[in-house]
Each structure stands twice: as C-alpha cells, then as structure tokens.
Short mmCIF file of C-alpha atoms and ligand atoms in Angstrom, two decimals:
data_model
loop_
_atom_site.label_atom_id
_atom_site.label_comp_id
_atom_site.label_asym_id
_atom_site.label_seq_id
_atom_site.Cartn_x
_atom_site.Cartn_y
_atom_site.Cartn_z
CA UNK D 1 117.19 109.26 121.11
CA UNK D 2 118.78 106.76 119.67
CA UNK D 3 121.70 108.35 116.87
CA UNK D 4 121.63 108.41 113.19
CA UNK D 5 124.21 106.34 112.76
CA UNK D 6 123.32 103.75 114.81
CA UNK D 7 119.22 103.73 113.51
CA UNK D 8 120.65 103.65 109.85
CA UNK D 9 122.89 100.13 110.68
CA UNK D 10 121.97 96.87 109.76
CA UNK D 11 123.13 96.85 106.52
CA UNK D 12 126.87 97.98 105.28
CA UNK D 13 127.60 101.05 103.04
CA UNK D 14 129.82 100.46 100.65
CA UNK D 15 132.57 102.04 99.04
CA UNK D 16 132.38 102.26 95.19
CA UNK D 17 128.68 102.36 94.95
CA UNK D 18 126.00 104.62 93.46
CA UNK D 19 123.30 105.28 96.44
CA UNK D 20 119.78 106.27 94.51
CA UNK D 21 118.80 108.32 97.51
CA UNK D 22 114.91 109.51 97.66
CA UNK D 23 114.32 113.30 98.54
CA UNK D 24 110.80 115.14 99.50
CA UNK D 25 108.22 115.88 97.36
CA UNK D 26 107.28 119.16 99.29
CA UNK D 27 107.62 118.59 102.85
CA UNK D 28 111.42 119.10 104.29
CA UNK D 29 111.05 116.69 106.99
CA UNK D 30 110.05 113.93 104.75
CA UNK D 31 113.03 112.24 104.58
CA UNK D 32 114.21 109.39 105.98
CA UNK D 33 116.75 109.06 107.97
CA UNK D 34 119.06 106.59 106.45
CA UNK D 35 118.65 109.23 103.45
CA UNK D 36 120.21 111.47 105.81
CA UNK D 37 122.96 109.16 107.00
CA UNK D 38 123.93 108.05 103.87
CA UNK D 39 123.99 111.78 102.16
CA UNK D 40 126.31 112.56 105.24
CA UNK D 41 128.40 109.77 104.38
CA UNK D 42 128.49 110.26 100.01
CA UNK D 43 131.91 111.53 98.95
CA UNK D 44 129.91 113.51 96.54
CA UNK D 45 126.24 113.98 95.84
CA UNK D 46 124.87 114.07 91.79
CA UNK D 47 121.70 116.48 91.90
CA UNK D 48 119.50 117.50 88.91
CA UNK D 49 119.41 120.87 89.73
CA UNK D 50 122.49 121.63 92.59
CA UNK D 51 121.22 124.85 93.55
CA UNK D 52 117.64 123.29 94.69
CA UNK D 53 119.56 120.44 96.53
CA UNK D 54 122.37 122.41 97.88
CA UNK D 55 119.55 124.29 99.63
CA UNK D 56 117.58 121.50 100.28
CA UNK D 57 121.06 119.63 101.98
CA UNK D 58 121.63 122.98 103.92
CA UNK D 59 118.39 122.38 106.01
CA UNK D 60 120.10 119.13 106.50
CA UNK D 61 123.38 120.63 108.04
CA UNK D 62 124.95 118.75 105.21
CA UNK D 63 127.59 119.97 102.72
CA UNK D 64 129.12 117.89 99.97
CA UNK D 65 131.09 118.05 96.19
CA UNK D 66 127.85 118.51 94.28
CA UNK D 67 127.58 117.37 90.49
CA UNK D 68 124.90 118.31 87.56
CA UNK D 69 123.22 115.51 86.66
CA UNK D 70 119.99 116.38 84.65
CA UNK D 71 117.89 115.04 81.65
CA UNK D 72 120.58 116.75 79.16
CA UNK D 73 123.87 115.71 79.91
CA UNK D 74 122.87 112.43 82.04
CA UNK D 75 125.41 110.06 79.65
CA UNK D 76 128.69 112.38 80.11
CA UNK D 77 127.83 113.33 83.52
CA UNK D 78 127.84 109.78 84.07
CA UNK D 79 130.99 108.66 82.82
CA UNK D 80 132.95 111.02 85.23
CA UNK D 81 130.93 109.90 88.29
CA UNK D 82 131.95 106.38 87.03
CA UNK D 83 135.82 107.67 87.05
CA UNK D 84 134.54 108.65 90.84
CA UNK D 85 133.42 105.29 91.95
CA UNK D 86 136.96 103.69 90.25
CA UNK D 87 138.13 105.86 92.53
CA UNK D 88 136.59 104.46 95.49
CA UNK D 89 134.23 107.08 96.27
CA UNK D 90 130.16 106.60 97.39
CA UNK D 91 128.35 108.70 95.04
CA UNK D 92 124.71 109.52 95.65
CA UNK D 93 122.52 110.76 93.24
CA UNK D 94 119.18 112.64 94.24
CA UNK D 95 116.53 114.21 91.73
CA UNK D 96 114.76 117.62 92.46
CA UNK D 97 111.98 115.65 94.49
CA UNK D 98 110.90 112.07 95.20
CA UNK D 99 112.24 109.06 93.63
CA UNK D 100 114.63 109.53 90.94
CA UNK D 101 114.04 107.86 88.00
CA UNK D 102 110.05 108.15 88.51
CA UNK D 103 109.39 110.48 85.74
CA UNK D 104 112.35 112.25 86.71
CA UNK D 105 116.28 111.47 85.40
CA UNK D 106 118.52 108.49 87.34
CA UNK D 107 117.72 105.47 84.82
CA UNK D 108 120.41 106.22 82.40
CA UNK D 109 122.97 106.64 85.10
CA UNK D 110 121.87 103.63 87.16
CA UNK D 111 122.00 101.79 83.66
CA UNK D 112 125.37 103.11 83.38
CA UNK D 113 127.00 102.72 86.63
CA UNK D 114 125.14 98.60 86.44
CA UNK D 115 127.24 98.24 83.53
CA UNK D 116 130.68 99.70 84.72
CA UNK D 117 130.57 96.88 87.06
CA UNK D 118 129.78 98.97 90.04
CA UNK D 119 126.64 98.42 92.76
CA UNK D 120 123.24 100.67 92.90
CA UNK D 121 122.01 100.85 95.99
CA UNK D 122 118.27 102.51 96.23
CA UNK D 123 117.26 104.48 99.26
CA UNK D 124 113.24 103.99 99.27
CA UNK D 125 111.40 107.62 100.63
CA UNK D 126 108.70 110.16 99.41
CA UNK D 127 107.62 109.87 96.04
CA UNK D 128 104.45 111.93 94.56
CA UNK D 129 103.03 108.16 93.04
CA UNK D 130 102.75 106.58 96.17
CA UNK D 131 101.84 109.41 98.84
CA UNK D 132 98.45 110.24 95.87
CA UNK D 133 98.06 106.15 95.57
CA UNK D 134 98.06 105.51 99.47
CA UNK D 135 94.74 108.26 100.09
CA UNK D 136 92.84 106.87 97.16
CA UNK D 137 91.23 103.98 98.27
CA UNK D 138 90.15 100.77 97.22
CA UNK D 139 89.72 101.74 93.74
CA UNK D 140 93.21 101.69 93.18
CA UNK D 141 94.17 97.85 94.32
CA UNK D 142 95.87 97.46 91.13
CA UNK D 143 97.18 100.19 88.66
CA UNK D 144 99.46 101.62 86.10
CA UNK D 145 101.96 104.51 86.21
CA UNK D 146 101.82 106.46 83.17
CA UNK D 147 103.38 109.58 84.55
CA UNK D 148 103.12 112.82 82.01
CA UNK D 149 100.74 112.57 78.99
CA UNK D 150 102.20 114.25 75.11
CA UNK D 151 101.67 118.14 76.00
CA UNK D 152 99.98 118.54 72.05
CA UNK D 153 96.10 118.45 72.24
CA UNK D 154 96.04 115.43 69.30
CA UNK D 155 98.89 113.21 70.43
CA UNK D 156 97.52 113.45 74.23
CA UNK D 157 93.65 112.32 72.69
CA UNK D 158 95.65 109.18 70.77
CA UNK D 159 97.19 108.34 73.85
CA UNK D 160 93.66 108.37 75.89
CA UNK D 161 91.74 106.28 73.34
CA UNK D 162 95.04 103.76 73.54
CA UNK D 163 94.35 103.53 77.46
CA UNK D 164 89.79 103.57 77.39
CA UNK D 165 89.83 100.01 78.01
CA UNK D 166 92.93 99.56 80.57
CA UNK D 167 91.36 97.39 83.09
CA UNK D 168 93.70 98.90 86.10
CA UNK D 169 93.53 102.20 87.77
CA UNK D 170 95.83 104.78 86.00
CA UNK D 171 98.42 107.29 87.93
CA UNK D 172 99.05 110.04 85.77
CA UNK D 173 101.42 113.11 86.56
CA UNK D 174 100.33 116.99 84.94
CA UNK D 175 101.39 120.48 85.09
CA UNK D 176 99.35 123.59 86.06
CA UNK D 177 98.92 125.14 83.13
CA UNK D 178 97.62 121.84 81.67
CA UNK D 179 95.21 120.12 84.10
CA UNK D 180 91.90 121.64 83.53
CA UNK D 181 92.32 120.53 79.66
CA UNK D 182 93.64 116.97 80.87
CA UNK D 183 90.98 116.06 82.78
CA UNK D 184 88.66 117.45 80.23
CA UNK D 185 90.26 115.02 77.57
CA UNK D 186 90.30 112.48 79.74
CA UNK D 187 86.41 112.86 80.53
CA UNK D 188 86.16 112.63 76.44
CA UNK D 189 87.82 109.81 76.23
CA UNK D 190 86.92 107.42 79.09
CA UNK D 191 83.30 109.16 79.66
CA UNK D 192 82.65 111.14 82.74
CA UNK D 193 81.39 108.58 85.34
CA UNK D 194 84.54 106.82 86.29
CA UNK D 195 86.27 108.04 89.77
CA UNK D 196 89.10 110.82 89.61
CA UNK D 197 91.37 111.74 92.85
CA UNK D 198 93.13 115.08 92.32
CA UNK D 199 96.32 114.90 94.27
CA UNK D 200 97.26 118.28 94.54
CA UNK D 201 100.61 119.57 96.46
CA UNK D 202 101.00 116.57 98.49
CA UNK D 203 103.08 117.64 101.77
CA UNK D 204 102.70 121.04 101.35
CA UNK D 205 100.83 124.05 103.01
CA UNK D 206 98.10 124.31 100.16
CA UNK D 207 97.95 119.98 99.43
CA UNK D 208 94.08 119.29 98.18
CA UNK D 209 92.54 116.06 97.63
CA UNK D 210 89.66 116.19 96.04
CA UNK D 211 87.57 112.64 94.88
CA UNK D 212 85.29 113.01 92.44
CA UNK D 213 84.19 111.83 88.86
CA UNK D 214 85.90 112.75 85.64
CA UNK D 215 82.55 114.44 84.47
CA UNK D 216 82.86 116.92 87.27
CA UNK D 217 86.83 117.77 87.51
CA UNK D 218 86.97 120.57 85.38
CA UNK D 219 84.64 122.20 87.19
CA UNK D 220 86.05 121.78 90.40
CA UNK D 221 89.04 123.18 89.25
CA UNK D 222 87.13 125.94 87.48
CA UNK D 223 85.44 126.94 90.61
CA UNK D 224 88.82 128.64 92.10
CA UNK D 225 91.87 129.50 90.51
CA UNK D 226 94.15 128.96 93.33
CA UNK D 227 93.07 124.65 92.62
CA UNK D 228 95.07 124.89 89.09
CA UNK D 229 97.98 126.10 90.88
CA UNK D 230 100.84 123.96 91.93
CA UNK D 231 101.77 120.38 91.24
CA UNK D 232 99.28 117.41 90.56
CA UNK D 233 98.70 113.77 90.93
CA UNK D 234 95.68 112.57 88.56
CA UNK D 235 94.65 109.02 89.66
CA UNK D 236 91.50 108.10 87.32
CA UNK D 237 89.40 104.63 87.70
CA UNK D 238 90.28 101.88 85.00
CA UNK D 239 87.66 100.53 82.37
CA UNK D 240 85.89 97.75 84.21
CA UNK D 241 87.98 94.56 83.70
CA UNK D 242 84.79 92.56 82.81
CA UNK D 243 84.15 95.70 80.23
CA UNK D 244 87.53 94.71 78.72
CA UNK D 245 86.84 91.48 78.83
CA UNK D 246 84.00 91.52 76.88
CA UNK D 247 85.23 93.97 73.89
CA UNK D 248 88.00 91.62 73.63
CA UNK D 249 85.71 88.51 73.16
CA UNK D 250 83.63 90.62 70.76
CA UNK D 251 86.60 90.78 68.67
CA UNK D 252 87.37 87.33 68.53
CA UNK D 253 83.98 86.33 68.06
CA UNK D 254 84.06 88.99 65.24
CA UNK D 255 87.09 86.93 63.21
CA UNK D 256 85.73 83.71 64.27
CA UNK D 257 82.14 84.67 62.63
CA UNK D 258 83.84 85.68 59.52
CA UNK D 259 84.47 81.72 59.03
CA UNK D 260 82.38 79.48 61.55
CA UNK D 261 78.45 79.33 62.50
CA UNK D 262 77.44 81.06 65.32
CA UNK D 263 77.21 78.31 67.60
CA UNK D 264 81.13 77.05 66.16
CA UNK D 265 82.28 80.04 67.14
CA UNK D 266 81.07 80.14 70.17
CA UNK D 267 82.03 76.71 70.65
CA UNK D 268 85.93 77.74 69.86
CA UNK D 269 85.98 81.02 71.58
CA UNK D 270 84.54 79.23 74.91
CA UNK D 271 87.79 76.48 74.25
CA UNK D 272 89.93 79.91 73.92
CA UNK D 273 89.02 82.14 76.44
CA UNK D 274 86.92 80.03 79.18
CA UNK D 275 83.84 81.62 79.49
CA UNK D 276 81.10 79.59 79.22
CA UNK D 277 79.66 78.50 75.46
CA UNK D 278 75.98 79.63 76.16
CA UNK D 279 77.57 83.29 77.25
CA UNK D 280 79.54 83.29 74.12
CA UNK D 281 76.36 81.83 71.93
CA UNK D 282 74.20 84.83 73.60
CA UNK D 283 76.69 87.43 72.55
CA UNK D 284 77.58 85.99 68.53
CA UNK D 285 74.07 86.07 67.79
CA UNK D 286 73.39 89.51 68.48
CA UNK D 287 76.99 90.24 66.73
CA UNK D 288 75.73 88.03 63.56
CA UNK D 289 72.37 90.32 63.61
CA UNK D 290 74.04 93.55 63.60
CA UNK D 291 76.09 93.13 60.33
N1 SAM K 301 110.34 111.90 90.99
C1 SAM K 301 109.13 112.55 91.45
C2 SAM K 301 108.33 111.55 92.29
O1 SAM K 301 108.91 110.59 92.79
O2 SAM K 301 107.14 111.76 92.46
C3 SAM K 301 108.35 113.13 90.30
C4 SAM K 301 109.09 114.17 89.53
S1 SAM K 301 108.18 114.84 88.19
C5 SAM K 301 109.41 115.76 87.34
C6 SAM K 301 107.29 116.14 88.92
C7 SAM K 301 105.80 115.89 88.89
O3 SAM K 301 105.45 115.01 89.97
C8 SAM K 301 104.96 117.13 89.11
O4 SAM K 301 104.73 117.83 87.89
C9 SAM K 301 103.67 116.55 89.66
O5 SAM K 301 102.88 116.04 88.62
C10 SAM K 301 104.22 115.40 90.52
N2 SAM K 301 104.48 115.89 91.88
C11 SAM K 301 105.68 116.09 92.45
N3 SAM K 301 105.53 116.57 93.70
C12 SAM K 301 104.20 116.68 93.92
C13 SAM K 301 103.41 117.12 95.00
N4 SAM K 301 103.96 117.58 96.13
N5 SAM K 301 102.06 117.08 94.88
C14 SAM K 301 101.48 116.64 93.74
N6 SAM K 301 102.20 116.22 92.68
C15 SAM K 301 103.53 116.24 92.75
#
C-alpha cells in the first residue's frame, strides 16, 4: 500500500496555517486520510471538547498539544492560537464531529486567524448534511441548510411559517428529545403531504433512514421508542417553486389592482415578471371577484 505520506502529497503543508480538518460523524474509520496526515503533522490540534478528540486521535495512534476551543471562549482561545501560528506552528482545529463550522464552532476562529494575516486551509470529510443529502434522492437537487430550529414551541412555529413557501428542499438538524414535536410542527406548517427523509445516526450501528411524508413522521417515530433516540438529519420537500411563484404574483397583482384595471395590471405584471398576460388576466379576475 502505498504510505500516508506519500497519498496525502500533491499539495504543500504549510507552516503558519490554520488546517480546518473534518472528523466523523459516527463512524471511526470515516476519515480521510490526508485528515490523518495532516493531524500527524499539526504542532497542536484546537478541539471543542479535548477529551472526545483526544480519544478519538488515540484510535488514530496520534498524540498532540490539545487546546479548548468551544462555542464559549472561541474569541480568546483564538487569539493565543494566533500567538501559535506567529510562532510558526500548523494548528488544526477539529469540532466534536463533521465539518466544523456546520452548525458547530470554527467560523469565528477561521474569521480570526483570516484577519491576523495567516492562511485557512479546509480539509473536506464526513459531515451529517451531506452523508443525509447524498441518500435522499432527486427531491433534493437544490436545497437550503437551516441546521437547528429555536428550541421554544412559538419561536420554532414563526420560523416554519417564514420557510412554507421556500421553493428548495430544506436540511434541518434536531435533537432527540425534540423530533417527534418538530416534525409535528413542521407537518402544521407546510401540510402533511410533502416528502420527509429521517436521517437518523448516519455511520453508526443503529443509522435509520426512513422516507416518508410529513403527515406520517410522528407516527413512525411513535411506533418505537428506540427511533427518537440518537442524532437526526430532517430533510423535508420545499413548497413547489411554481406554488411560490404564483403567491408571489398574487401579491403583486394584489398592489397593482389597488390602482390599475384588471387587464392593466395584468398587462404590467406580465412586463414584470414574464409570464404570459392571458395567465396573469385569468388569475386578477378571480382576485378582483374575491374582494
Ligand atoms: N458539524 C457537524 C456536521 O458536519 O454534521 C454537525 C454538528 S451539530 C452540533 C450536531 C448535530 O448534527 C446533531 O444534533 C444531529 O442533528 C446532526 N448529526 C451529527 N451526527 C449525526 C449522525 N451520525 N446522524 C444523524 N445526525 C447527525
């Protein structure tokens, strides 16, 4: 077999720089293995949590300085790595799982370490987005990351009605304790029939993936407590981008009516948006007879 070293080449490592280095989501053996190289080569490795990753590097065979960097100290923690890289050391920086800075912490210290002047290089590997995206299916050809929804009932709803006409497929993150009363919110507010994947414990002994409808998540997750155990990818089907489209031109024709005939407005709201006049015509006159 060909060694680490020599697979990871073709492009340099240099000294001075923050490496952004992508860790499993579940699986130990999902890493890559310039990951590997590179966390063998760090001077010293930032972890949210060093216990998890000193573990995690211990499967590894690797041992390294490790530094706190979490969600509460991320600023000051990042000024002394900064006095680390003046120093001429690589520093790499790993969250608890996946990508950093994917709903996890790494944005203020890559913002940091940008603006000290100093390189960021990003190691690409397992993240929970993209493993839940790539078994989905064709549904999800375009879509939005929106990671964790508000954990309060109210501000969650505000949030959903905010997102019932998004016209792309929408990649949400969710804990245990919260995911039979998410997907039941989101069934209120985006009505039961569009598609749902449950992504749960990707890479791990107990992963499920189950694709359904909104409408009948909660029950599948009702049916057997062990399925609201663990962690969770929700990926739920966007509003219909011609549904969109068409609440949008109601609006417009809505203001335009307020002013114009019918046929005016659907003379400048054709000019506007491009659809065709007679469409536009059809839909003003049933707008002008419901006021
Ligand atoms: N940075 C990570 C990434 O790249 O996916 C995400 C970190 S975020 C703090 C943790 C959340 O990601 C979990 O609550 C869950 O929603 C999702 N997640 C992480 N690992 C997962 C897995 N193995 N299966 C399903 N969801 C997972």
């Amino acid at each position: 077999m060909t060694p680490l070293s020599e697979l990871a080449q073709g492009q340099q490592y240099p000294i001075a720089a923050l490496y952004v280095v992508a860790t499993p989501i579940g699986n130990v053996a999902d890493i890559t293995l310039r990951a590997l190289h590179v966390l063998g080569l760090a001077d010293r490795i930032a972890a949210e949590d060093t216990r998890n990753t000193g573990q995690l590097l211990a499967r590894y065979g690797i041992s390294k300085p490790l530094v706190a960097v979490h969600q509460h100290n991320e600023r000051a923690a990042a000024r002394r790595l900064i006095e680390h890289l003046q120093a001429g050391e690589r520093v790499a920086y790993v969250s608890d799982a996946g990508t950093p800075g994917i709903s996890d912490p790494g944005a203020k210290l890559v913002d940091a370490v940008r603006e000290a002047g100093f390189p960021v290089i990003p190691l690409p590997g397992a993240s929970a987005l993209a493993t839940a995206l790539s078994a989905a299916g064709d549904w999800v050809a375009t879509f939005s990351f929106l990671g964790f929804l508000p954990p309060k009932a109210k501000q969650r709803a505000t949030t959903l009605q905010t997102l019932a006409t998004h016209p792309h497929a929408m990649v949400f993150y969710e804990a245990p304790h919260r995911i039979v009363e998410t997907v039941q919110a989101m069934a209120d507010s985006f009505g039961g029939e569009r598609k749902l994947l449950i992504a749960r414990e990707l890479t791990k002994l107990h992963e499920a993936l189950h694709r359904g409808t909104l409408a009948e998540g909660p029950a599948w997750l009702a049916a057997d407590p062990n399925r609201q155990r663990g962690e969770f990818v929700l990926v739920v089907e966007g509003a219909q981008a011609q549904a969109a489209g068409e609440q949008d031109h109601d609006a417009l024709l809505g203001i335009l009516l307020e002013e114009l005939t019918v046929s005016s407005a659907a003379k400048v709201a054709a000019a506007i948006t491009g659809v065709s006049r007679n469409t536009l015509y059809t839909r003003a006159l049933a707008l002008k007879k419901d006021e």
